[in-house]
Structures are given as structure tokens and as C-alpha cells.
mmCIF file of C-alpha atoms in Angstrom:
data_model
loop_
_atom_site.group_PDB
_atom_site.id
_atom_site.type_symbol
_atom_site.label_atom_id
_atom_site.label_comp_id
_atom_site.label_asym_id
_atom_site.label_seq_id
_atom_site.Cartn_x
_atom_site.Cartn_y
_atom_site.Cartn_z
ATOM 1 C CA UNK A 1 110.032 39.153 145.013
ATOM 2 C CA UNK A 2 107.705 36.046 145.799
ATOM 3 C CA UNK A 3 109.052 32.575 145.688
ATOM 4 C CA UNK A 4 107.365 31.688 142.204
ATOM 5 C CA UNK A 5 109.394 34.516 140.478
ATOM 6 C CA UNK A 6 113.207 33.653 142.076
ATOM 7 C CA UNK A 7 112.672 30.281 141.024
ATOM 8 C CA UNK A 8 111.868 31.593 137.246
ATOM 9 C CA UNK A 9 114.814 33.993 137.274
ATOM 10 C CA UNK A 10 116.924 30.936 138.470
ATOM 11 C CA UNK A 11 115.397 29.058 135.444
ATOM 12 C CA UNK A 12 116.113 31.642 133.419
ATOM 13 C CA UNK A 13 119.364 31.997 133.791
ATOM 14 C CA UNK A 14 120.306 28.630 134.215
ATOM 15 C CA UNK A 15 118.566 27.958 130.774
ATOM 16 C CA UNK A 16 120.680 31.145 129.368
ATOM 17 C CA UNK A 17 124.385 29.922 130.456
ATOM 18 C CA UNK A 18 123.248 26.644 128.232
ATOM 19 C CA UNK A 19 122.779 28.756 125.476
ATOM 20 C CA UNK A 20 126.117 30.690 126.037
ATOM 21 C CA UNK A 21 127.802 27.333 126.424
ATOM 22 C CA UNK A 22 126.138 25.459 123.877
ATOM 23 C CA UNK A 23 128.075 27.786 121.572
ATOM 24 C CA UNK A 24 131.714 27.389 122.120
ATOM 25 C CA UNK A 25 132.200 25.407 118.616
ATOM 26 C CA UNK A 26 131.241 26.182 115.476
ATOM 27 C CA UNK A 27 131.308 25.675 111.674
ATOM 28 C CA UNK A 28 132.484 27.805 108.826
ATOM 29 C CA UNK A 29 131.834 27.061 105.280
ATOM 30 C CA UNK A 30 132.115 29.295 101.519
ATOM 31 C CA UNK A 31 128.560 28.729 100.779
ATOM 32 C CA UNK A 32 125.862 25.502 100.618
ATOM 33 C CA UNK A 33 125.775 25.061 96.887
ATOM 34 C CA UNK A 34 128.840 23.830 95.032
ATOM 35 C CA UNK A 35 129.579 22.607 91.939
ATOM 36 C CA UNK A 36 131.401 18.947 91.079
ATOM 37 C CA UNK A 37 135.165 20.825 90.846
ATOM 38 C CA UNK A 38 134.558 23.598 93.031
ATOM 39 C CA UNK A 39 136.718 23.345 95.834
ATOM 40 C CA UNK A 40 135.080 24.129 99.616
ATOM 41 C CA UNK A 41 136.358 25.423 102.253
ATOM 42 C CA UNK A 42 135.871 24.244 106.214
ATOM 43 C CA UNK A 43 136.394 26.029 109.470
ATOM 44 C CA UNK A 44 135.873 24.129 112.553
ATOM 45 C CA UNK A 45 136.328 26.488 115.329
ATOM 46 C CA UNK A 46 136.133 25.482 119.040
ATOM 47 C CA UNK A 47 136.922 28.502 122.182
ATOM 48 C CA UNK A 48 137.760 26.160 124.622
ATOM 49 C CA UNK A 49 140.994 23.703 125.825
ATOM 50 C CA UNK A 50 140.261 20.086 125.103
ATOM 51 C CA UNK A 51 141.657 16.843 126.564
ATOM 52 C CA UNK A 52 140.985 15.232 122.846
ATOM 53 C CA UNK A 53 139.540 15.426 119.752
ATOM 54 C CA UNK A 54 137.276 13.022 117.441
ATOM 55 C CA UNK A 55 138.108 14.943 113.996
ATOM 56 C CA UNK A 56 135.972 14.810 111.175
ATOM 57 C CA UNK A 57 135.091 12.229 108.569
ATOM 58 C CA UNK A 58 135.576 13.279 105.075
ATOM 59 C CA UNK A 59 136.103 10.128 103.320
ATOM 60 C CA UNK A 60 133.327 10.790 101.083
ATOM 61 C CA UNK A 61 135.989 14.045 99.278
ATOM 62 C CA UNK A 62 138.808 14.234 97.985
ATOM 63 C CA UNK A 63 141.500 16.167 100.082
ATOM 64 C CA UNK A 64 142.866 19.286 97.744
ATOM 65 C CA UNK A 65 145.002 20.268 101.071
ATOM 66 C CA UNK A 66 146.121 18.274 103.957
ATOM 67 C CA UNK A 67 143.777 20.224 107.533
ATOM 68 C CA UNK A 68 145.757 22.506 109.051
ATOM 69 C CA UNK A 69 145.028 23.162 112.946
ATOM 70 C CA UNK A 70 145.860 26.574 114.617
ATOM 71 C CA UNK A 71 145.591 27.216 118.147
ATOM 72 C CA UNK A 72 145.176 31.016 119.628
ATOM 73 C CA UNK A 73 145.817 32.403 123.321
ATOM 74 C CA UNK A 74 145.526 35.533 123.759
ATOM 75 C CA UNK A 75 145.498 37.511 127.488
ATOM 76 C CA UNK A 76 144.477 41.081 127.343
ATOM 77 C CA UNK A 77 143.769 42.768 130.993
ATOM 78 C CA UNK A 78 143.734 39.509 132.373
ATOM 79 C CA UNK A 79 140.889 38.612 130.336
ATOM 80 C CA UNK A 80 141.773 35.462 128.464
ATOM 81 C CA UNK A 81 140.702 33.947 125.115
ATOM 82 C CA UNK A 82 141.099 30.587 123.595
ATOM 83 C CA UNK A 83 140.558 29.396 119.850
ATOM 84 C CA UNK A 84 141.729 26.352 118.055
ATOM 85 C CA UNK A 85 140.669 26.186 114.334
ATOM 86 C CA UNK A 86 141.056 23.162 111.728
ATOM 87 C CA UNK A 87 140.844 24.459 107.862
ATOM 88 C CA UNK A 88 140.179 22.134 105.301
ATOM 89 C CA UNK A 89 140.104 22.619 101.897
ATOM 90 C CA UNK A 90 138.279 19.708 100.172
ATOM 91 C CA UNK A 91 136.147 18.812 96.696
ATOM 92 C CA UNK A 92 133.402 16.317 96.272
ATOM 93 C CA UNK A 93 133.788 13.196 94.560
ATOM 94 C CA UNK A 94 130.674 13.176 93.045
ATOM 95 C CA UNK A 95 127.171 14.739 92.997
ATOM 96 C CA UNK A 96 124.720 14.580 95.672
ATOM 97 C CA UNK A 97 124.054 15.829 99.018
ATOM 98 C CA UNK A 98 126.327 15.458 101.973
ATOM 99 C CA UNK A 99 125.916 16.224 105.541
ATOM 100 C CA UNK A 100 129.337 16.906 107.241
ATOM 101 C CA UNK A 101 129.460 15.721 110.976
ATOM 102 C CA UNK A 102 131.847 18.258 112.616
ATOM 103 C CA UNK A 103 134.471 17.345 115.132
ATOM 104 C CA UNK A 104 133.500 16.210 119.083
ATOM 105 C CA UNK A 105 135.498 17.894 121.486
ATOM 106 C CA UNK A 106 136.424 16.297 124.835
ATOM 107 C CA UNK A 107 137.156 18.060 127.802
ATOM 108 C CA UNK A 108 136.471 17.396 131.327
ATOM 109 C CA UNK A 109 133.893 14.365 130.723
ATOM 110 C CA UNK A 110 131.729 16.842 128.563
ATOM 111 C CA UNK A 111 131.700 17.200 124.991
ATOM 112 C CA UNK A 112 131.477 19.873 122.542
ATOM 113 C CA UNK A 113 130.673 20.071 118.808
ATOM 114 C CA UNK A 114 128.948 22.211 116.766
ATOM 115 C CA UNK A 115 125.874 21.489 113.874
ATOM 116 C CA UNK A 116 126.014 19.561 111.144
ATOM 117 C CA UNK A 117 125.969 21.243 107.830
ATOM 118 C CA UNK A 118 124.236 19.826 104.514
ATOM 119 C CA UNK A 119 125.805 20.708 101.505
ATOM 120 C CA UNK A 120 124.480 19.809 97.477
ATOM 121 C CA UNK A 121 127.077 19.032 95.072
ATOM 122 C CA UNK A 122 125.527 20.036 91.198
ATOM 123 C CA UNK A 123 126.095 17.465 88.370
ATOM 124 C CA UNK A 124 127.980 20.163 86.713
ATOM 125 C CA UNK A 125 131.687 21.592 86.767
ATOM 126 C CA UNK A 126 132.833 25.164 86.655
ATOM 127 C CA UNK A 127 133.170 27.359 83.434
ATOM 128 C CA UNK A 128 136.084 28.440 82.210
ATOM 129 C CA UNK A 129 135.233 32.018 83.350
ATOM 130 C CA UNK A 130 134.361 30.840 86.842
ATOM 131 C CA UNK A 131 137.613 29.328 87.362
ATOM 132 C CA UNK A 132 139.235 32.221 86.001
ATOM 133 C CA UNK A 133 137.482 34.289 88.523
ATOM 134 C CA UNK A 134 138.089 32.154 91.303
ATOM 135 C CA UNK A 135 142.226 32.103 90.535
ATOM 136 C CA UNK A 136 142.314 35.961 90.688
ATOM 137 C CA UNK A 137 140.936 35.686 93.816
ATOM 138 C CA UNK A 138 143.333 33.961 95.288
ATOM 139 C CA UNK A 139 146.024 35.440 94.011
ATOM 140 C CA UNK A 140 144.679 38.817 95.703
ATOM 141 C CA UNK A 141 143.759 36.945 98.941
ATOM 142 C CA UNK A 142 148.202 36.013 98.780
ATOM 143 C CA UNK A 143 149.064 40.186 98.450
ATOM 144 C CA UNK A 144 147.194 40.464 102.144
ATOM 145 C CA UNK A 145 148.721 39.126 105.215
ATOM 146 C CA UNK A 146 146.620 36.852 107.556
ATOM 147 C CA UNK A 147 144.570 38.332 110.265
ATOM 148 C CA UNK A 148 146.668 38.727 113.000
ATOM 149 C CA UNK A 149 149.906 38.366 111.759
ATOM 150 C CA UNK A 150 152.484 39.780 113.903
ATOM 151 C CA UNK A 151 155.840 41.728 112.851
ATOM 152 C CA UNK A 152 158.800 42.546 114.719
ATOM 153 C CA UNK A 153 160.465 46.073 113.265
ATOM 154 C CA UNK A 154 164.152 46.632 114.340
ATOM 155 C CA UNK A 155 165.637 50.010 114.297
ATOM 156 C CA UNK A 156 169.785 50.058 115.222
ATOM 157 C CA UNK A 157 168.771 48.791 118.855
ATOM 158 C CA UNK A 158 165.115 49.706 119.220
ATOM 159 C CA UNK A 159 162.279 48.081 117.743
ATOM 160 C CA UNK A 160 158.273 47.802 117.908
ATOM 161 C CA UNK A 161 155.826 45.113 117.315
ATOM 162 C CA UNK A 162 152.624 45.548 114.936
ATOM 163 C CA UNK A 163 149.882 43.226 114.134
ATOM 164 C CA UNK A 164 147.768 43.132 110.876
ATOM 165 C CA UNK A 165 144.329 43.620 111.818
ATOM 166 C CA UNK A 166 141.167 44.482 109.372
ATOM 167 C CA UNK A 167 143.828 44.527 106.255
ATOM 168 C CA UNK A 168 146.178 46.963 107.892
ATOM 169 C CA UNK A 169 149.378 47.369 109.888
ATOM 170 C CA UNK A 170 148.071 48.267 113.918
ATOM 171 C CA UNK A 171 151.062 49.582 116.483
ATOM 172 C CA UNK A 172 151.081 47.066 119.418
ATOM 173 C CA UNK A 173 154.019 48.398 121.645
ATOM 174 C CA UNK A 174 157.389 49.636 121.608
ATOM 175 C CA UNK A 175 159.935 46.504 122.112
ATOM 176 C CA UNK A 176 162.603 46.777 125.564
ATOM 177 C CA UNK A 177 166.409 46.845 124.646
ATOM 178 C CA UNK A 178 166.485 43.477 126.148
ATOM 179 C CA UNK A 179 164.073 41.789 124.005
ATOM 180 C CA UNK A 180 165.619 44.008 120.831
ATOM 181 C CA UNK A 181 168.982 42.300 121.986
ATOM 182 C CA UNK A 182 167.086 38.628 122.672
ATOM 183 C CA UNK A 183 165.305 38.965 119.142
ATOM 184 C CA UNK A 184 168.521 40.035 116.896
ATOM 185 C CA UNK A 185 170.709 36.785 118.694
ATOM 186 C CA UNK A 186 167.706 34.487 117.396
ATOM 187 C CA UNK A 187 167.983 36.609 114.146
ATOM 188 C CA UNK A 188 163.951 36.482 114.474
#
């Protein structure tokens, strides 16, 4: 290898750990398009521990659900994972378009965030047939446990743990007699 083509590699992957790093937040919406009623949902996801947060403005909705923030760690063969999540659940006040400016995340003297997202509110409210169809679904959403959900089975003085993954029960391991006997004091 000559000199010219180390010093592109290095460029090259240099300019490729941006990219990887450039995308530990993100955005989650329902869709772009809404009507004046319709209620949207956000997902602000970041994968990596912050010192502190500036959270989103959404002054210009009203709130149908106080945010609710979840934070995941997870170590599996000593690889391990990090997400923190805010979930809002808001309506416009009126028509128009809005661009929603997600969180900043602080950490280290960096900062993280993810893209802004432009959404158009219609001049027009839901049918009677589209809310219908939207309260069905989420009454069948409620029959299925969350992703990731974890339950603790006791058996006289054994027990296992399961976790609900991809809308079904998954075996994670068999529980010790200690933790059985740790579990049932703290009548988990």
C-alpha cells in the first residue's frame, strides 16, 4: 500500500465512525399527515448515557398524556446496550405545519440529537368511522403485553423467568432456590 491510499482508508474510516455515531438518537412518529383531532404519537430514542437533557418544546399541542421516559440496560455476553426513550402522546391545536425540534442530549461536552421532523395538521377532524377504527385499535394493542415485558413463574419452590418478545411468551432461564425464596418474601 502507497502512502496516498493509507491516508484514504484512514479518511474513510474516520468519516464512517461519524456516521455510526451520528446515529445514536432518533425520532419515531405514526405518520406525517394528521388530522386537527388525531392524536400523534412521539418516540425520542437516544443509545447512549447522558449527563443531561434539553427536552422538547411542544407548546404549540396540546398534551393528551403527560411523556413518559424509560430507560433500558441490558448486558448479554458482556456486550452491553443502552436505550432511554420519551413517548409522548400529543394533538395539534390548530392547522398548519409544525416542525418538532427533538431533544439535545449532553454527555461528555458533546451533544446528541436526532432530525427534526415536519408534520401538516389538515383543517379537518376525524369521521366518526375513523375514530371508531382507531378505538378498536387500541383496545387490541391493551390484550398484548409490551415488548419485553418480563414474568416471574413460581412453581411450590422453583420458578423460571420469560420475556414477551415479537407478541409471544420466550423462556429466559430457570430461577435458583435462592432467588425463588428472595422473590416469594418480596411477594414479587
Amino acid at each position: 500500500m502507497n502512502k496516498h491510499s493509507i491516508i484514504y482508508t484512514v479518511i474513510f474510516l474516520i468519516s464512517n465512525l461519524f456516521i455510526v455515531y451520528s446515529q445514536e438518537a432518533s425520532t419515531k412518529i405514526n405518520k406525517l399527515n394528521f388530522k386537527l383531532d388525531e392524536e400523534i404519537n412521539l418516540v425520542f430514542i437516544v443509545n447512549k448515557s447522558f449527563d443531561s437533557i434539553k427536552k422538547v418544546d411542544l407548546s404549540d399541542f396540546k398534551i393528551l398524556e403527560n411523556p413518559t421516559e424509560s430507560t433500558n440496560n441490558t448486558t448479554i455476553n458482556n456486550k452491553h446496550e443502552y436505550e432511554h426513550r420519551i413517548t409522548c402522546k400529543i394533538a395539534a391545536k390548530s392547522p398548519g405545519k409544525y416542525t418538532i425540534i427533538p431533544p439535545k442530549y449532553y454527555f461528555q461536552n458533546n451533544v446528541v440529537t436526532s432530525n427534526e421532523i415536519t408534520i401538516t395538521i389538515e383543517n379537518e377532524k376525524l369521521t366518526e368511522d375513523e375514530r371508531k377504527a382507531i378505538e378498536l385499535k387500541k383496545i387490541s394493542l391493551k390484550l398484548f403485553k409490551p415488548e419485553g415485558t418480563i414474568r416471574y413463574t413460581f412453581i411450590e419452590n422453583s420458578g423460571y423467568i420469560e420475556e414477551f418478545k415479537n407478541k409471544n411468551w420466550v423462556f429466559l432461564r430457570v430461577l435458583t432456590k435462592k432467588e425463588v425464596k428472595r422473590l416469594k418474601k418480596n411477594k414479587i
